[in-house]
mmCIF file of N, CA and C in Angstrom:
data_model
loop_
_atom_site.group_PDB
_atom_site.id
_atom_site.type_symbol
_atom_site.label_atom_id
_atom_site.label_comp_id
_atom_site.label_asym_id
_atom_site.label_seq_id
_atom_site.Cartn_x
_atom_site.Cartn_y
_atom_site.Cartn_z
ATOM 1 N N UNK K 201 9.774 -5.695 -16.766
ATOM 2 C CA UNK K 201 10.510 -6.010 -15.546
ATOM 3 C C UNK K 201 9.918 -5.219 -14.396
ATOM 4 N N UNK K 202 9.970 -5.764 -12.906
ATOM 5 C CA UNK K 202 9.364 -4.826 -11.972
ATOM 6 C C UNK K 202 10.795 -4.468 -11.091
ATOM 7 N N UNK K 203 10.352 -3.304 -10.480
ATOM 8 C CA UNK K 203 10.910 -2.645 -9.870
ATOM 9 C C UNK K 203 11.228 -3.137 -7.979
ATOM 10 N N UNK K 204 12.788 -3.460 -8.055
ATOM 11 C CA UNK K 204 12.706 -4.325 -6.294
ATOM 12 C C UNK K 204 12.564 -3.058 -5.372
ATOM 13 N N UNK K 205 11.845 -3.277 -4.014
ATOM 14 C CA UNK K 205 12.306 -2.479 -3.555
ATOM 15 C C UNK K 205 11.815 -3.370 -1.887
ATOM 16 N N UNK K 206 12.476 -2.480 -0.962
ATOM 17 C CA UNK K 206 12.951 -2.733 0.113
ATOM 18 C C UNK K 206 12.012 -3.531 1.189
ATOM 19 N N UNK K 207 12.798 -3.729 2.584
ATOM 20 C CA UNK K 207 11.914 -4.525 3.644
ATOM 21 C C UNK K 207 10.164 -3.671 4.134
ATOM 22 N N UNK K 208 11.023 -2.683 4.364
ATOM 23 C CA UNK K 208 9.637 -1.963 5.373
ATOM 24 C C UNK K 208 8.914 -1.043 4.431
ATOM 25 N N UNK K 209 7.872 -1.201 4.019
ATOM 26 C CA UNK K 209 7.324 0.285 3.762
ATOM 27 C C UNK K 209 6.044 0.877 4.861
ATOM 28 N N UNK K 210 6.675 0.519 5.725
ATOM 29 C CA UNK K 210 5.632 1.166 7.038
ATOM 30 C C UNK K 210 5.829 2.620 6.755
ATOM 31 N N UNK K 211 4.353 3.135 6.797
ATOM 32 C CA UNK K 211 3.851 4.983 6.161
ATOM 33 C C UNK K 211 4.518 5.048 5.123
ATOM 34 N N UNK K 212 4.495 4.461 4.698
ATOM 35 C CA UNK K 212 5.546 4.654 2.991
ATOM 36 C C UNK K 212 4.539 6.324 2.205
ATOM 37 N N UNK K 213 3.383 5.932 2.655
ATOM 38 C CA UNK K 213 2.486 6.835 2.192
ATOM 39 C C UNK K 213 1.853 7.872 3.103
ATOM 40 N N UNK K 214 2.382 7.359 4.846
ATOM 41 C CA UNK K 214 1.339 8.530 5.107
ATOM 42 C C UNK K 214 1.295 9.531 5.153
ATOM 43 N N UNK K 215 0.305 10.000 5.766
ATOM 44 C CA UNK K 215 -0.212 11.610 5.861
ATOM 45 C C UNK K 215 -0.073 12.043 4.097
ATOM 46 N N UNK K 216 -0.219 11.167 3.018
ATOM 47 C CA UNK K 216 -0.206 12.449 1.733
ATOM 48 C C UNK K 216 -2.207 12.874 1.704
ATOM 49 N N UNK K 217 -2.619 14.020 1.354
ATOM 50 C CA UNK K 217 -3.461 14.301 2.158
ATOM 51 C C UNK K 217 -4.281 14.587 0.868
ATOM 52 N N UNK K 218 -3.168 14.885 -0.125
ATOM 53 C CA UNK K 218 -3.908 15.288 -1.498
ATOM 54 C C UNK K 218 -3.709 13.821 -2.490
ATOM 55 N N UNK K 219 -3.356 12.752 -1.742
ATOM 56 C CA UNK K 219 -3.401 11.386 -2.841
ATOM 57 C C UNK K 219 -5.001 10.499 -2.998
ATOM 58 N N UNK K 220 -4.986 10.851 -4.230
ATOM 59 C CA UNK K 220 -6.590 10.123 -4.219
ATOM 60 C C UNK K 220 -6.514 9.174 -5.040
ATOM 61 N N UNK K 221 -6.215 8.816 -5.931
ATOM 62 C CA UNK K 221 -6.070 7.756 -6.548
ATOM 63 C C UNK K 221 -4.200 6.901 -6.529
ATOM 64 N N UNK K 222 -4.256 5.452 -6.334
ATOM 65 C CA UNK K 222 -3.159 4.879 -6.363
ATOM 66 C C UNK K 222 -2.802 3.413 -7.132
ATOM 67 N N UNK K 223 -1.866 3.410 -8.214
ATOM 68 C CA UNK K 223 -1.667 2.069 -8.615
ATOM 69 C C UNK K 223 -0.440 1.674 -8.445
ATOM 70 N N UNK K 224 -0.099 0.821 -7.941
ATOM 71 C CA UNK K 224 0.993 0.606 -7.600
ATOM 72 C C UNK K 224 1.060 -1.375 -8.404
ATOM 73 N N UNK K 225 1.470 -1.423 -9.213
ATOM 74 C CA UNK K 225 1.887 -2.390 -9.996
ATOM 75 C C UNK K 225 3.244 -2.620 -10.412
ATOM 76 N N UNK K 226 3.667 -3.653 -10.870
ATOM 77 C CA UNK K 226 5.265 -3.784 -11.441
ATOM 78 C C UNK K 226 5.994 -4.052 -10.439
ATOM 79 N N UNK K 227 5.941 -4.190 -9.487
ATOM 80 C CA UNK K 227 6.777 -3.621 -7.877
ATOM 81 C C UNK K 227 6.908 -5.338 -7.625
ATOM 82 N N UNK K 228 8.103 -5.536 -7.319
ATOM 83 C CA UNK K 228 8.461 -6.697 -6.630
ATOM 84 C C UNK K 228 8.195 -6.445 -5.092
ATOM 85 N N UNK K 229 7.157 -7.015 -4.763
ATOM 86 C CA UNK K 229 7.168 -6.684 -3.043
ATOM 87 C C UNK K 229 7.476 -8.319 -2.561
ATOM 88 N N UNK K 230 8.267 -9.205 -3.050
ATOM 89 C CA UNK K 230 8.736 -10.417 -2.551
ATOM 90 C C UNK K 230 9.520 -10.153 -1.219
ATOM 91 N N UNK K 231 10.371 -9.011 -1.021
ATOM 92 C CA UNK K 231 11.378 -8.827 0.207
ATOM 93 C C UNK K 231 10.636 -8.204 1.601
ATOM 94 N N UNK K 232 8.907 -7.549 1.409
ATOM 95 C CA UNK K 232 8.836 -6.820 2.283
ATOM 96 C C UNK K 232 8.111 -7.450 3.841
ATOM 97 N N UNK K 233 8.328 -7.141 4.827
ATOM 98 C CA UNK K 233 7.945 -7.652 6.064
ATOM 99 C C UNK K 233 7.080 -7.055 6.415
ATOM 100 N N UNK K 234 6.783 -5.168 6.450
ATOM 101 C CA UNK K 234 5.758 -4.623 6.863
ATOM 102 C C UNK K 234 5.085 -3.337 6.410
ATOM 103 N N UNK K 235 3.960 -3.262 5.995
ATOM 104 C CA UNK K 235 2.671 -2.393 5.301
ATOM 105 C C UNK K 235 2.371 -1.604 6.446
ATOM 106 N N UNK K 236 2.746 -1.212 7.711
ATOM 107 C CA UNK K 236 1.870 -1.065 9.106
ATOM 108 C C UNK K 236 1.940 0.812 8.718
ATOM 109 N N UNK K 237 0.826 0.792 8.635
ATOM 110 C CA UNK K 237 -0.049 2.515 8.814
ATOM 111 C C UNK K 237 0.877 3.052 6.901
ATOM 112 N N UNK K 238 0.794 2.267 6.165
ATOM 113 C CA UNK K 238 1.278 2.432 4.837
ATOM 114 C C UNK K 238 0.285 3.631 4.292
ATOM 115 N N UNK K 239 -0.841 3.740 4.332
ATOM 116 C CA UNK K 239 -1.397 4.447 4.124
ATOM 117 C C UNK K 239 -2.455 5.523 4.492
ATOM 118 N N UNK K 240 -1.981 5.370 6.411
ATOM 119 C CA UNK K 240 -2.010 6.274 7.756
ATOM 120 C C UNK K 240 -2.878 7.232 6.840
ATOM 121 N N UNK K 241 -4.080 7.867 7.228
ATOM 122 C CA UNK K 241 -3.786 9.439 7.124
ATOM 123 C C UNK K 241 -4.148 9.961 5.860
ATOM 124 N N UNK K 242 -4.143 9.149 4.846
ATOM 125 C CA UNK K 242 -4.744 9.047 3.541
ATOM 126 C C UNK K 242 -5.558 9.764 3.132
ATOM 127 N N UNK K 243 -6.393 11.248 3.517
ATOM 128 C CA UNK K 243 -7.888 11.071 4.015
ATOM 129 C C UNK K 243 -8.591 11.318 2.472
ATOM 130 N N UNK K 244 -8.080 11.477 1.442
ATOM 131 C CA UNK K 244 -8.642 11.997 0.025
ATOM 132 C C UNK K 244 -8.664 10.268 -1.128
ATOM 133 N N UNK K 245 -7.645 9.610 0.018
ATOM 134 C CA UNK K 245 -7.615 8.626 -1.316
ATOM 135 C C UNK K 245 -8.979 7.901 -1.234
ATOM 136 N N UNK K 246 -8.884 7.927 -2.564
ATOM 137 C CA UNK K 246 -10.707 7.043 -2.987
ATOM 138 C C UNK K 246 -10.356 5.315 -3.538
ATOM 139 N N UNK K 247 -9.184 5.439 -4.678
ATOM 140 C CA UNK K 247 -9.290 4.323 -5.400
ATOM 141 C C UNK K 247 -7.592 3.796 -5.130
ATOM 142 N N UNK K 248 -7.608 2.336 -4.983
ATOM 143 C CA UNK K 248 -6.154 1.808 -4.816
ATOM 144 C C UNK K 248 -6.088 0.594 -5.304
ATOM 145 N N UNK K 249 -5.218 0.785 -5.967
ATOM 146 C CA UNK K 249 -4.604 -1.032 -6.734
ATOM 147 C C UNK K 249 -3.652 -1.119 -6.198
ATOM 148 N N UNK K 250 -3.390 -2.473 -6.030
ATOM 149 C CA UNK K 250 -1.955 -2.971 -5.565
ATOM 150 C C UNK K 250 -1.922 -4.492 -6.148
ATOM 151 N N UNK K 251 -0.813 -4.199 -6.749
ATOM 152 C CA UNK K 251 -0.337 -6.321 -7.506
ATOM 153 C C UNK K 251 0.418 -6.673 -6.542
ATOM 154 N N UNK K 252 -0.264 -7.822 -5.549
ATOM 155 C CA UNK K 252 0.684 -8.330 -4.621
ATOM 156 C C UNK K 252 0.859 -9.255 -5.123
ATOM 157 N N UNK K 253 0.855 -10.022 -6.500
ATOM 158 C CA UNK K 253 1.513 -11.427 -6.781
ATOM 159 C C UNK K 253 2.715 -11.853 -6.717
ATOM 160 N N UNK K 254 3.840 -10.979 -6.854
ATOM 161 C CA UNK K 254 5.069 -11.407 -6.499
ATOM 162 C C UNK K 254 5.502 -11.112 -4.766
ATOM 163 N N UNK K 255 4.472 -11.593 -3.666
ATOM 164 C CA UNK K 255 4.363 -11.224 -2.714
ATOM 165 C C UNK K 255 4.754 -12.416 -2.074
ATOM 166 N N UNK K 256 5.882 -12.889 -1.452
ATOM 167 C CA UNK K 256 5.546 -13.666 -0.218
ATOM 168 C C UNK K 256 4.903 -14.257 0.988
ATOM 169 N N UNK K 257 5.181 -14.870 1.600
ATOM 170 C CA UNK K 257 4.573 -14.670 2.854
ATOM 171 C C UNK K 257 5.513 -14.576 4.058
ATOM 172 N N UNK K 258 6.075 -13.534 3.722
ATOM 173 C CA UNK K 258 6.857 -12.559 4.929
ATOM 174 C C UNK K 258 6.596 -11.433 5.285
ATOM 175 N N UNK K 259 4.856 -10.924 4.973
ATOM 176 C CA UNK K 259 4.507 -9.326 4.781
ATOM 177 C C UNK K 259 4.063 -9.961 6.779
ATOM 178 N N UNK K 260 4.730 -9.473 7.598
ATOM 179 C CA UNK K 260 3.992 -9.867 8.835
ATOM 180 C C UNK K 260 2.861 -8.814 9.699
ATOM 181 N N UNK K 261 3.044 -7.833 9.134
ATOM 182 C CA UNK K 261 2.293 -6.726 9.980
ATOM 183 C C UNK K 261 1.839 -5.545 9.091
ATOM 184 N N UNK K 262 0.483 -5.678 8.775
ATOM 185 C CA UNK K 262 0.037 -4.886 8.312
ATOM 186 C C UNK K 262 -1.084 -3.882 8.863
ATOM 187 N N UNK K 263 -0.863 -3.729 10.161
ATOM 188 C CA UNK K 263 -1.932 -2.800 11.185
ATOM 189 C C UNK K 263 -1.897 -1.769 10.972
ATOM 190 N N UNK K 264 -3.159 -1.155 10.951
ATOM 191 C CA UNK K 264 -3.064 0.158 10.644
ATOM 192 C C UNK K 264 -3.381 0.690 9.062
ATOM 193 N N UNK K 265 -3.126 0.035 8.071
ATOM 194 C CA UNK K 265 -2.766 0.013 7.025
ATOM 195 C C UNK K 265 -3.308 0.837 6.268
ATOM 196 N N UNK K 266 -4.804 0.691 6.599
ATOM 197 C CA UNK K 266 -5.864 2.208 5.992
ATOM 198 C C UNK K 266 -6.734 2.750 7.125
ATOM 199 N N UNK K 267 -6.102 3.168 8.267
ATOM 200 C CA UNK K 267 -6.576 3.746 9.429
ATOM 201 C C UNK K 267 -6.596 5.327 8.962
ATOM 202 N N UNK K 268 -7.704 6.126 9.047
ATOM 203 C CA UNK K 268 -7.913 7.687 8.941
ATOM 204 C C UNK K 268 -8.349 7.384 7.289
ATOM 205 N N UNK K 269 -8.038 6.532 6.459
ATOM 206 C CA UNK K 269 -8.796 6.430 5.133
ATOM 207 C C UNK K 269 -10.231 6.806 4.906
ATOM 208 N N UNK K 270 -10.850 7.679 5.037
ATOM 209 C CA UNK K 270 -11.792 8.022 5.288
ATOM 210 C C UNK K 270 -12.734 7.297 3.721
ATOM 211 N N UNK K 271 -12.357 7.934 2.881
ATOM 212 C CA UNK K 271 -13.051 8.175 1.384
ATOM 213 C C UNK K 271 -13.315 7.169 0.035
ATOM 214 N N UNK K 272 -12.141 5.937 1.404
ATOM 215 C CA UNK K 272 -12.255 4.913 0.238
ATOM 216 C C UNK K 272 -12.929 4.213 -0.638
ATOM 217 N N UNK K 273 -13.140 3.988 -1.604
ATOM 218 C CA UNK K 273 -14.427 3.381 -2.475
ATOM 219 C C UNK K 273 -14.164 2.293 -3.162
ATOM 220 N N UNK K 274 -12.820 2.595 -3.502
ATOM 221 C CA UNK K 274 -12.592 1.319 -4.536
ATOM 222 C C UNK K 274 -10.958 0.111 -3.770
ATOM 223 N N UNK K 275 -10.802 -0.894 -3.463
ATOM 224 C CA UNK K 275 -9.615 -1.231 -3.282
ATOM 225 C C UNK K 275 -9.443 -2.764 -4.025
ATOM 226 N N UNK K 276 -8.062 -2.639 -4.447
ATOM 227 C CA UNK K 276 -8.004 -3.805 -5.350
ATOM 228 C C UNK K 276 -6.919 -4.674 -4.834
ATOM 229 N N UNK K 277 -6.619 -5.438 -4.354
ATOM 230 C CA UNK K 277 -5.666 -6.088 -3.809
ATOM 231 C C UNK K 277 -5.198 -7.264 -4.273
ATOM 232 N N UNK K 278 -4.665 -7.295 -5.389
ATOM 233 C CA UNK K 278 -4.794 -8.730 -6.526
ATOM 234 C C UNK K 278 -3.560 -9.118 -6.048
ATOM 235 N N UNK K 279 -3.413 -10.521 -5.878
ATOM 236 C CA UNK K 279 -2.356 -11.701 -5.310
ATOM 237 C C UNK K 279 -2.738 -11.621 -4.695
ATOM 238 N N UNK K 280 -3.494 -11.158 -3.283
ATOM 239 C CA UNK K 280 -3.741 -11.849 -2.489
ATOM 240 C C UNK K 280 -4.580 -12.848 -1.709
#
């Protein structure tokens, strides 16, 4: 079963400074409207998964999203 969770996760993540790797799977993101600067500030993360298949199309604003991401290498963005 996945886990619901809410409308906004705008900076849900930012500024974590020591996050370098991220999977984020299981997650019902069917309800959410906006990703904007979700991962602001990031500057260590290297590798990121995300299962957007149970994703709508109500995510409207995702600006910003890996702005200051400096290190990134790997990103996986499946559903979309």
């Amino acid at each position: 079963s996945s886990t619901k969770i809410g409308e906004q996760w705008s900076g849900m993540f930012s500024y974590c400074s020591n996050l370098e790797t991220l999977n984020i799977s299981n997650f019902n993101f069917s309800k959410i409207t906006s990703m904007c600067s979700m991962f602001f500030g990031c500057n260590k993360l290297n590798e990121l998964y995300v299962d957007f298949s149970s994703t709508s199309d109500k995510i409207i604003d995702c600006s910003n999203m890996f702005s200051q991401c400096y290190k990134i290498k790997s990103i996986n963005l499946c559903g979309i």
